XYZ file of C-alpha atoms in Angstrom:
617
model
C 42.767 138.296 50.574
C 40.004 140.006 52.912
C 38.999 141.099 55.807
C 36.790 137.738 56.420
C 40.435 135.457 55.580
C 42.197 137.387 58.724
C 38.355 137.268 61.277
C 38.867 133.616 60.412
C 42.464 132.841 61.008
C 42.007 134.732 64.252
C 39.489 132.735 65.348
C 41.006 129.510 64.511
C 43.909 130.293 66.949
C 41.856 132.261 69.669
C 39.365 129.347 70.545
C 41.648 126.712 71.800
C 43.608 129.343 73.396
C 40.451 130.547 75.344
C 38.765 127.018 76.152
C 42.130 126.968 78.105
C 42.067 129.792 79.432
C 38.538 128.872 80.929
C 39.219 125.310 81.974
C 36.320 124.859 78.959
C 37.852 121.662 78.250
C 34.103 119.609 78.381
C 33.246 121.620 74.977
C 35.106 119.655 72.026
C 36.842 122.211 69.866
C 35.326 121.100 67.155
C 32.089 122.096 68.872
C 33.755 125.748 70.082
C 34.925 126.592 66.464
C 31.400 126.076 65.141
C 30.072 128.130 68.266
C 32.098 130.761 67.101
C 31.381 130.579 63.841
C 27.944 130.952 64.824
C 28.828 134.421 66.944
C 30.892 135.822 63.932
C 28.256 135.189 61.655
C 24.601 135.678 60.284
C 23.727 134.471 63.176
C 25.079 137.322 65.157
C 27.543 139.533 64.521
C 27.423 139.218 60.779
C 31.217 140.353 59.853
C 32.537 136.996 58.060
C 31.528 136.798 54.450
C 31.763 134.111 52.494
C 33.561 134.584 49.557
C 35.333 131.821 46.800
C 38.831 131.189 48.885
C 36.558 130.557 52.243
C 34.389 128.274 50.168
C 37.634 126.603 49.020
C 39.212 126.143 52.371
C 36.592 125.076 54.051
C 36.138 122.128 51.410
C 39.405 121.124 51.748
C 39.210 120.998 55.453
C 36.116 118.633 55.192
C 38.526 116.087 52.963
C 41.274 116.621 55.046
C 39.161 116.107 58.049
C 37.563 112.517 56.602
C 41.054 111.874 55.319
C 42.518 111.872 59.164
C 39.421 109.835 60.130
C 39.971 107.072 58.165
C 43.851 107.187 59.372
C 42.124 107.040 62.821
C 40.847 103.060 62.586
C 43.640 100.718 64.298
C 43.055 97.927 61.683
C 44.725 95.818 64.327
C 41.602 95.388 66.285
C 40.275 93.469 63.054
C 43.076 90.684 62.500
C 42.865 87.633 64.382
C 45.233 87.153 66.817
C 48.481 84.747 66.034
C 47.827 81.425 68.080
C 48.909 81.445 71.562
C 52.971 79.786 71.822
C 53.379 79.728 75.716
C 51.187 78.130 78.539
C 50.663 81.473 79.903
C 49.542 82.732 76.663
C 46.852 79.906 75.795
C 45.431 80.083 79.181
C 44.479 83.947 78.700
C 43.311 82.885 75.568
C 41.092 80.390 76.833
C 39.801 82.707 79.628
C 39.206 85.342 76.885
C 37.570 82.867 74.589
C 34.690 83.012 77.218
C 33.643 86.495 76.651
C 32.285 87.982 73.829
C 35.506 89.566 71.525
C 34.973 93.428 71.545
C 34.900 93.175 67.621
C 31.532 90.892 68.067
C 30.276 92.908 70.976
C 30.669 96.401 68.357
C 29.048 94.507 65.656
C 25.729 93.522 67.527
C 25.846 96.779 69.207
C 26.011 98.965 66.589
C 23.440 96.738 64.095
C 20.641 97.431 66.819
C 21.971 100.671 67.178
C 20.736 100.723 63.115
C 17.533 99.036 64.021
C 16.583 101.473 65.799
C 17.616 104.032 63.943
C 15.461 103.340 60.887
C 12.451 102.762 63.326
C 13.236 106.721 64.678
C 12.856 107.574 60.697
C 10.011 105.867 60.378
C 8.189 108.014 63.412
C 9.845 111.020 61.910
C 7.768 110.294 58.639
C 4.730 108.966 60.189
C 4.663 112.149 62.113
C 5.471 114.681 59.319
C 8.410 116.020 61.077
C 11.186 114.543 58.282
C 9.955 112.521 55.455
C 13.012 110.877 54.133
C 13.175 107.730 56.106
C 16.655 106.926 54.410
C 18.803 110.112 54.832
C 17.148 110.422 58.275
C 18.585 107.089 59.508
C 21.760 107.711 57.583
C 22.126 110.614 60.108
C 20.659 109.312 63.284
C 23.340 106.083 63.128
C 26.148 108.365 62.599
C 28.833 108.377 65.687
C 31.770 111.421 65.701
C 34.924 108.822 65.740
C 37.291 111.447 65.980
C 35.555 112.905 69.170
C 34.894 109.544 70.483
C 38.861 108.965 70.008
C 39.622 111.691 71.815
C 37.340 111.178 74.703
C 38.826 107.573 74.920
C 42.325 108.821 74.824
C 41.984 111.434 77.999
C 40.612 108.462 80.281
C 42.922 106.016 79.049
C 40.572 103.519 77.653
C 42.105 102.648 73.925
C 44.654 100.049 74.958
C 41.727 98.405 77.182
C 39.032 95.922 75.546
C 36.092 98.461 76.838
C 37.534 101.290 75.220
C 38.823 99.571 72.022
C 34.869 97.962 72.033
C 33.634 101.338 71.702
C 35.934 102.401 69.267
C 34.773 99.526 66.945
C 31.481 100.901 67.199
C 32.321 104.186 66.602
C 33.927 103.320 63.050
C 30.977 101.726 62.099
C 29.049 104.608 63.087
C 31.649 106.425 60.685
C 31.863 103.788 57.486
C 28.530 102.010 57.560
C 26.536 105.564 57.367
C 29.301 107.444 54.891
C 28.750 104.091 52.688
C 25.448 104.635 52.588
C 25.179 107.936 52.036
C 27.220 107.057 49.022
C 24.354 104.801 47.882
C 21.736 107.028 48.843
C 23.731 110.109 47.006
C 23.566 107.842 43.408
C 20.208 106.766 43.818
C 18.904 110.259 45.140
C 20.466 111.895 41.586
C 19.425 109.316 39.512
C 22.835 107.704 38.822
C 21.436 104.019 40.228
C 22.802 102.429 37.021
C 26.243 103.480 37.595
C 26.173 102.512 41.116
C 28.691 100.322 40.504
C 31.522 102.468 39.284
C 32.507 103.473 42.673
C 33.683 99.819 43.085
C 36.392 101.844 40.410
C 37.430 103.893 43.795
C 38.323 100.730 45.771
C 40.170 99.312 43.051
C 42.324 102.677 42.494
C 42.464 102.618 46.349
C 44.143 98.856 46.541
C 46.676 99.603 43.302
C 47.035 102.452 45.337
C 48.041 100.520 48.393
C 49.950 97.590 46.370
C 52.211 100.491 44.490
C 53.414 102.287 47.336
C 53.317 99.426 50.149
C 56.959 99.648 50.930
C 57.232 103.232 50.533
C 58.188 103.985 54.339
C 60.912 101.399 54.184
C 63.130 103.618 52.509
C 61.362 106.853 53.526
C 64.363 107.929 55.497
C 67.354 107.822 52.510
C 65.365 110.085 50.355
C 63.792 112.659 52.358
C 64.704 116.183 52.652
C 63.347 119.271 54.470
C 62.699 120.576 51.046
C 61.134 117.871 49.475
C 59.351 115.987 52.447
C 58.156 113.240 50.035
C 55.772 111.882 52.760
C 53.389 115.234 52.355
C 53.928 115.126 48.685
C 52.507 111.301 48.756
C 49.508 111.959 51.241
C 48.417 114.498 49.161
C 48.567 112.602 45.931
C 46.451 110.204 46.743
C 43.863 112.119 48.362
C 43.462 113.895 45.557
C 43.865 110.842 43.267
C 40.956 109.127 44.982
C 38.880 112.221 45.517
C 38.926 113.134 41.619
C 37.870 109.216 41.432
C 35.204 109.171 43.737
C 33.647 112.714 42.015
C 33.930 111.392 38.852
C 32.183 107.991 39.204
C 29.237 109.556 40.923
C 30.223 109.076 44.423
C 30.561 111.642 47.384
C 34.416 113.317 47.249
C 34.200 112.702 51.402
C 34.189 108.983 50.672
C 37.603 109.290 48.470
C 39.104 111.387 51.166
C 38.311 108.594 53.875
C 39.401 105.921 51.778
C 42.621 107.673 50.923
C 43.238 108.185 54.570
C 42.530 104.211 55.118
C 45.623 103.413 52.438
C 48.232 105.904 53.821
C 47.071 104.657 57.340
C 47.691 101.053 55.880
C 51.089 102.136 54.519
C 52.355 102.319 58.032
C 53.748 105.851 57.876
C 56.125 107.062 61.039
C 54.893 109.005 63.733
C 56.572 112.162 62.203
C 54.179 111.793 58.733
C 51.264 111.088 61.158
C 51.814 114.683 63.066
C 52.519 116.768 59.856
C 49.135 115.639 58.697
C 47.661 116.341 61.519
C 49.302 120.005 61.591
C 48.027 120.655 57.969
C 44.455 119.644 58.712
C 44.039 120.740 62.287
C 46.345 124.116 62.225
C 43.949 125.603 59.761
C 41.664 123.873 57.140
C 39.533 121.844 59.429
C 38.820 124.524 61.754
C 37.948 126.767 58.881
C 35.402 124.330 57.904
C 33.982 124.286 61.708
C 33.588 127.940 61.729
C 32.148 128.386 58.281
C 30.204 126.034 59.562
C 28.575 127.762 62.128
C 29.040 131.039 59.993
C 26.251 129.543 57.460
C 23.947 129.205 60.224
C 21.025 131.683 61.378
C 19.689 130.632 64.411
C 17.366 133.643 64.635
C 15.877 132.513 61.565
C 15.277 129.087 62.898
C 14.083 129.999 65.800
C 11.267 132.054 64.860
C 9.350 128.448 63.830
C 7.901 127.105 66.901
C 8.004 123.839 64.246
C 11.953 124.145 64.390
C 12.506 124.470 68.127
C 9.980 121.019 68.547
C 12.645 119.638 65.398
C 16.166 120.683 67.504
C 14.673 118.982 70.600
C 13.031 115.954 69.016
C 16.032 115.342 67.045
C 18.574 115.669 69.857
C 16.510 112.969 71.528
C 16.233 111.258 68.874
C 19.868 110.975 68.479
C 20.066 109.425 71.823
C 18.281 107.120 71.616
C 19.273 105.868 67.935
C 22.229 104.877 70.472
C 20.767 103.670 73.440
C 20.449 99.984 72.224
C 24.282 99.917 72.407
C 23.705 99.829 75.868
C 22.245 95.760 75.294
C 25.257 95.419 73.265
C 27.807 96.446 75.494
C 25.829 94.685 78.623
C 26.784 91.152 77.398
C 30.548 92.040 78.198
C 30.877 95.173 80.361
C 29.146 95.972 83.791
C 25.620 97.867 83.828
C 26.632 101.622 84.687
C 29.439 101.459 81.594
C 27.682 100.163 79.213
C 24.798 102.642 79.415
C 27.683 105.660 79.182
C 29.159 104.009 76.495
C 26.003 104.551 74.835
C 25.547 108.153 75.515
C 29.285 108.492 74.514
C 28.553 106.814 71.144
C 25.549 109.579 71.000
C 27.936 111.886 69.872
C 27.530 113.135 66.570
C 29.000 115.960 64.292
C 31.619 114.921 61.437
C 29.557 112.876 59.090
C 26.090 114.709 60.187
C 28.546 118.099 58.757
C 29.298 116.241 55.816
C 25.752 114.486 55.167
C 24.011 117.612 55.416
C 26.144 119.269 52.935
C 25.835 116.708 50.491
C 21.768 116.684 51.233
C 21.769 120.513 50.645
C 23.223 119.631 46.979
C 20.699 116.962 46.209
C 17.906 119.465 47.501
C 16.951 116.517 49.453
C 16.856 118.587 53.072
C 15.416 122.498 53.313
C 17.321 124.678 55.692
C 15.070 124.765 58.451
C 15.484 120.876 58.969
C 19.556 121.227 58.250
C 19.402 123.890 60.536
C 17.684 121.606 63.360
C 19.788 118.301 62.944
C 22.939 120.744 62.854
C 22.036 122.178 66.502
C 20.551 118.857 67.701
C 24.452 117.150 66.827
C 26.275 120.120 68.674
C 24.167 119.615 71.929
C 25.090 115.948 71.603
C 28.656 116.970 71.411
C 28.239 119.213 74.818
C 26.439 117.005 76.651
C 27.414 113.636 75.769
C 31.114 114.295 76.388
C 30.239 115.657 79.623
C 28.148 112.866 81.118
C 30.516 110.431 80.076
C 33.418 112.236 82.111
C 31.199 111.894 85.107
C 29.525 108.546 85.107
C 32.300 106.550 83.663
C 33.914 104.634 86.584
C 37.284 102.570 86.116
C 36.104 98.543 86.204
C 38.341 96.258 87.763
C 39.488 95.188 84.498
C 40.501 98.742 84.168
C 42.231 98.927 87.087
C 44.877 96.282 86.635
C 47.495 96.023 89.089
C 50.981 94.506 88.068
C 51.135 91.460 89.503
C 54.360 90.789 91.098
C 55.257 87.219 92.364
C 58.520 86.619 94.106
C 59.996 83.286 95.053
C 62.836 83.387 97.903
C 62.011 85.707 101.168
C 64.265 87.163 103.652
C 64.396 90.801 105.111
C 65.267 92.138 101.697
C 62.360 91.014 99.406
C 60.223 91.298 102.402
C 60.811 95.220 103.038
C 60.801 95.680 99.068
C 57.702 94.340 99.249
C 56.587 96.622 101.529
C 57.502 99.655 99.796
C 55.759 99.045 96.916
C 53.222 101.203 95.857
C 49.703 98.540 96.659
C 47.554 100.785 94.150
C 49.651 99.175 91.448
C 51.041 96.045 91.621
C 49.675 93.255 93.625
C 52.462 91.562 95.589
C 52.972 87.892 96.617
C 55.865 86.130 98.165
C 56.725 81.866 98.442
C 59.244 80.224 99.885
C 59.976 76.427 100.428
C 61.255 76.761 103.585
C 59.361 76.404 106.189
C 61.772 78.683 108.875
C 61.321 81.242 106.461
C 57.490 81.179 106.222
C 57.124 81.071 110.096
C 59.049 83.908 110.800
C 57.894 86.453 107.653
C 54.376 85.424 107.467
C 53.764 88.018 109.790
C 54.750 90.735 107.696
C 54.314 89.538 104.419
C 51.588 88.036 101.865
C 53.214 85.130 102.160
C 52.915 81.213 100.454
C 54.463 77.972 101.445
C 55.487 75.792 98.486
C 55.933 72.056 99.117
C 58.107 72.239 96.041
C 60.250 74.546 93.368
C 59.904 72.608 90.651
C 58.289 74.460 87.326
C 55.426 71.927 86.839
C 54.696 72.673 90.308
C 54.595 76.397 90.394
C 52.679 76.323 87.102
C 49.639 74.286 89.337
C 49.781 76.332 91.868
C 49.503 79.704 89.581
C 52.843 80.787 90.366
C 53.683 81.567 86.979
C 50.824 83.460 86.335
C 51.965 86.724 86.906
C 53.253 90.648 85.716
C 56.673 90.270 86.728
C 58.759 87.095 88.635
C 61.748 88.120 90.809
C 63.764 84.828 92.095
C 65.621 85.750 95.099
C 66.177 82.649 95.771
C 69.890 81.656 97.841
C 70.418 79.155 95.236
C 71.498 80.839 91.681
C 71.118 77.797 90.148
C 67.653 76.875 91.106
C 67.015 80.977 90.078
C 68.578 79.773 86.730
C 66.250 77.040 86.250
C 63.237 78.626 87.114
C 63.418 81.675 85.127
C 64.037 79.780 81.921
C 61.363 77.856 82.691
C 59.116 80.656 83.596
C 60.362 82.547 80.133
C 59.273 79.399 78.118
C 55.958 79.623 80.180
C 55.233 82.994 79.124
C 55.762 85.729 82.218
C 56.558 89.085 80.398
C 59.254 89.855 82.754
C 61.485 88.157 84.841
C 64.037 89.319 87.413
C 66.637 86.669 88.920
C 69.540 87.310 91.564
C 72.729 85.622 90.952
C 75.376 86.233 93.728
C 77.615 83.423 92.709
C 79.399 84.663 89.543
C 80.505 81.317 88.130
C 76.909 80.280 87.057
C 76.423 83.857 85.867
C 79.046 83.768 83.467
C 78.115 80.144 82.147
C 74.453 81.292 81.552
C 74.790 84.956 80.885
C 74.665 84.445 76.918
C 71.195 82.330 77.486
C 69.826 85.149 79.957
C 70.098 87.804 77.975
C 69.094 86.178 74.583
C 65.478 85.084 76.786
C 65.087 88.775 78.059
C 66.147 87.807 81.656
C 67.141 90.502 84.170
C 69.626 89.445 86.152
C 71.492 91.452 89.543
C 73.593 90.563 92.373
C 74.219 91.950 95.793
C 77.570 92.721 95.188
C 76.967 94.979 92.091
C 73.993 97.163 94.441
C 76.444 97.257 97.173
C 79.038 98.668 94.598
C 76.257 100.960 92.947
C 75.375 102.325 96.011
C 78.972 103.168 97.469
C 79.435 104.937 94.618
C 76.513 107.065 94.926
C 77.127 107.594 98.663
C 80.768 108.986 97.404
C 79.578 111.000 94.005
C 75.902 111.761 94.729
C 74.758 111.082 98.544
C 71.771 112.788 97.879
C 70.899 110.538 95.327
C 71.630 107.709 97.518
C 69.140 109.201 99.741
C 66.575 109.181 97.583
C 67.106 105.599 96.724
C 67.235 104.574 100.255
C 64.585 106.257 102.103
C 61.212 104.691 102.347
C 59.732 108.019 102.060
C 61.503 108.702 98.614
C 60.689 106.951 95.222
C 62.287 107.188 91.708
C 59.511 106.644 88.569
C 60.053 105.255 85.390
C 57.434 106.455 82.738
C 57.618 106.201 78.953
C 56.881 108.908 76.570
C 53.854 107.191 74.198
C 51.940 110.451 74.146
C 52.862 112.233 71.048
C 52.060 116.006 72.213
C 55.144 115.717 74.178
C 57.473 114.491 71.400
C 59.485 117.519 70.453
C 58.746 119.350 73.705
C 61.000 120.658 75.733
C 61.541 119.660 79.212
C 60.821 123.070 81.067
C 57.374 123.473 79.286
C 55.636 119.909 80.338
C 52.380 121.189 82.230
C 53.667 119.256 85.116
C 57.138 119.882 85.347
C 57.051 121.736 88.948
C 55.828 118.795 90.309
C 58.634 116.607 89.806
C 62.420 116.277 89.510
C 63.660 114.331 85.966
C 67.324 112.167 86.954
C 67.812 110.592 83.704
C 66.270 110.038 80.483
C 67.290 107.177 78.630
C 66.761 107.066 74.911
C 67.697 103.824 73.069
C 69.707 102.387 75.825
C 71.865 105.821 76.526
C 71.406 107.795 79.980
C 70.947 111.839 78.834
C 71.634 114.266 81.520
C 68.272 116.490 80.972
C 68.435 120.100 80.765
C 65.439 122.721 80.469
C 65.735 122.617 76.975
C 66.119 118.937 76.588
C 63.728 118.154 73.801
C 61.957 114.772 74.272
C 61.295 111.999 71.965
C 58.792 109.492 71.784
C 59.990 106.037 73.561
C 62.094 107.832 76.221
C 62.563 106.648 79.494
C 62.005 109.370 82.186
C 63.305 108.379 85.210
C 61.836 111.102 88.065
C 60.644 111.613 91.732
C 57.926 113.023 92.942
C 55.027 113.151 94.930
C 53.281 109.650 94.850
C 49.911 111.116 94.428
C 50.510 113.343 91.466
C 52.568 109.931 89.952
C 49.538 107.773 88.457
C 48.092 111.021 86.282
C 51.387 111.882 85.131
C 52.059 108.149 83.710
C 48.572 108.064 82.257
C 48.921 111.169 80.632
C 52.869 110.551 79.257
C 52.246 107.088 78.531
C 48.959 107.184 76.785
C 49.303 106.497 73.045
């Protein structure tokens, strides 16, 4: 142990803790640690050495940090689809079928994205400014996933098809250039001939898969704080497939990524996921990020004239290796978008870390040029980020409303109607009477139907919606019509039943569909019995001013987190939290746990960030 161990460790904890305490959060932290890095050391200050246990870290926090990479691809985004069962289903599916899919739109992005890439190399050689056309498109086609992940995550955008579109090109920008870097690695050393033996490494990583591929099924009866088996198996096949992938020639970052692919494949919980992130984020990979920068003398560099010209052709270079993902991402996605989904996908620092490395080995890159491509990847990191934040604007597609289509109006489902928040669902009313629709149409979005019957509603789109509430007087025509709009395909459906006999023939068939059912009479009892135990409650329900929220914990930085210390918890007032069906009275030190139900009131304003940040996955 030395001083350099404990100027390291310090830094790893003190740069996230400042970026927040300087609302710094456009720099990655990646991107900060590496700054650092560069202050601390040669560059600068000079008062890190590098000595054997550094060394070691920091190559263990390169594996670990390709390891969680390859954990971060949602393989899910590769399987086709099962084949549309309801109506509703195969009529998205045939509205979908006339856009590009965002795995085809990725694919044709990112190959021009290559295209031009090798065209930049060529230039680069033609001009004497980097002659190895190979290794210099291997590095200008390289896209940070993990920081493209992350960006994606804090708008929102992974459960959406742009978002998931650019996260397809990002791992390609990952696989395709640590692949070939692979190649280029064997052929660069002169092991061409044995090429082949890293086929060994996806062999050992399927018999990998195969062996353990029910592992997690009975995770739960033999795990113990003192054994956590999960850990133990992560760890044995990274290190089973790194050893591989050193000892048939190939790069030890290309085990580590495939080992991450396999645990990632074995479907491990959420609690495995966040232990391996701890490991690798709490202090290996950021030791690698500062060491990073610590190896780097930018005085030394920038005494070349030759090497300033490099950093600033490169960093444009590495723009516009990505700018042809703009055509890509046209044929689906509106014009302002796609072209910051292109300088998003500029961003570039992982594999550029770990290609650079492995070209320092080979001798294949001199320090200057390292130097220049290293600096060139951290301003894309800065500035890509940062552009992206401000030019991205929500498309419409982005910006779905729930649809919520009601059949049966009167002064109830009328002044429901009108208390529902119109920046998120999109409300419409119908009724088949005719009284009715002369006397609300006033005050309502309101449709006359000429007929309740399903086949009907289905032509006239009725169906077609978020969420169906029949409020209709009859309960068995509210009967009929949500089975029938069930078997259709509408996610949810809400029906009023205020005549109990039908209610207790059907109940059985209601709740095995997924059919919420109510009645006046159990509201009216509800709400006596808040006016008695709670009034103030009651209040809240009642008043058109108030409004009780429902959001569901997805986010896994709250998991584990007690109540009093969510970043917005002066904002709002938790009721409830329901976890698995039971109501918990929540405390300040109420921990939460992923899937609960918070149900909460607050100001409607600060409502929409607080679901996108708790719900976010």
């Amino acid at each position: 142990m030395n001083l350099s161990l404990v100027i390291v460790t310090l830094a790893a904890f003190a740069t996230p803790m400042l970026l927040s305490r300087f609302k710094l959060s456009i720099i990655p932290t990646s991107v900060a640690e590496i700054i650092v890095g560069i202050i601390l050391g040669q560059s600068c200050l000079n008062i890190i050495h590098i000595n054997s246990l550094l060394s070691d870290s920091s190559t263990l926090g390169v594996i670990l940090l390709l390891f969680l990479s390859g954990m971060e691809i949602d393989f899910s985004l590769f399987q086709r689809n099962r084949e549309p069962r309801t109506p509703l289903e195969k009529k998205v599916a045939r509205q979908q079928s006339k856009q590009l899919s965002p795995v085809l739109t990725a694919i044709i992005a990112y190959a021009l994205c290559v295209v031009t890439s090798f065209a930049l190399a060529l230039i680069f050689k033609v001009t004497g400014l980097f002659n190895d056309i190979w290794l210099a498109t291997i590095l200008l086609a390289t896209i940070a996933l993990g920081l493209v992940i992350s960006l994606l995550k804090e708008n929102n955008l992974l459960s959406k098809p742009y978002g998931q579109t650019i996260l397809l090109i990002a791992v390609l920008g990952e696989v395709i250039p640590m692949l070939a870097l692979t190649v280029y690695a064997a052929l660069y050393a002169g092991k061409g001939s044995s090429l082949w033996l890293i086929s060994l490494l996806f062999i050992a990583g399927a018999i990998l898969f195969r062996r353990f591929k029910s592992f997690f099924t009975f995770f739960d009866r033999i795990n113990k704080p003192t054994t956590q088996v999960d850990m133990r198996l992560a760890f044995f096949v990274i290190v089973t497939l790194v050893v591989i992938a050193e000892a048939t020639g190939a790069e030890n970052i290309l085990g580590a990524f495939i080992a991450g692919i396999v645990v990632k494949l074995l479907e491990p919980k959420r609690e495995t996921l966040h232990k391996l992130d701890s490991i690798g984020y709490g202090f290996f990979i950021p030791v690698f990020f500062i060491l990073t920068g610590v190896k780097l003398n930018i005085p030394a560099l920038l005494t070349s004239p030759r090497v300033l010209i490099m950093i600033v052709v490169i960093f444009g270079a590495f723009l516009l290796a990505k700018l042809p993902v703009y055509l890509g991402l046209r044929l689906r996605f509106n014009q302002a978008n796609s072209l910051m989904g292109a300088i998003l996908s500029g961003t570039t620092i992982t594999l550029i870390l770990a290609a650079l490395e492995v070209a320092r080995e080979l001798h294949a890159i001199t320090t200057a040029q390292s130097g220049a491509f290293l600096l060139a990847a951290i301003l894309t990191c800065v500035i890509c980020p940062l552009l992206f934040n401000r030019g991205y604007h929500p498309a419409p597609e982005d910006n779905h409303k729930t649809t919520v289509h009601i059949i049966g109006v009167g002064l109830v489902t009328v002044a429901a109607s009108q208390q529902l928040e119109n920046d998120w669902y999109a409300i419409q009313l119908y009724t088949n009477i005719a009284r009715n629709y002369s006397t609300y149409n006033s005050e309502a979005n309101l449709t006359l139907l000429d007929s309740l019957e399903p086949k009907d509603l289905i032509s006239n789109q009725v169906f077609d919606t978020d969420v169906l509430v029949l409020c209709h007087g009859d309960s068995n025509v509210n009967y009929r019509l949500a089975v029938a709009a069930k078997k259709y395909g509408v996610k949810r459906v809400i029906t009023r039943f205020e005549n109990r006999d039908p209610l207790s023939t059907h109940e059985e068939t209601l709740q095995r569909l997924g059919i919420e059912f109510y009645s006046m009479f159990d509201f009216n009892v509800g709400g006596l019995r808040s006016l008695i135990t709670s009034p103030s409650t009651l209040k809240l329900i009642t008043s058109p001013d108030a409004r009780l929220y429902e959001v569901v914990v997805n986010n896994s930085i709250f998991d584990g987190m007690e109540i009093r210390y969510l970043p917005f918890i002066n904002d709002i007032t938790i009721s409830r939290i329901f976890r698995t069906k039971r109501a918990i009275a929540p405390h300040g030190n109420t921990r939460l746990q992923l899937g609960d139900h918070i149900i909460f009131s607050g100001n409607p304003a600060d409502v929409r960030g607080i679901k996108r940040l708790v719900e976010q996955d």
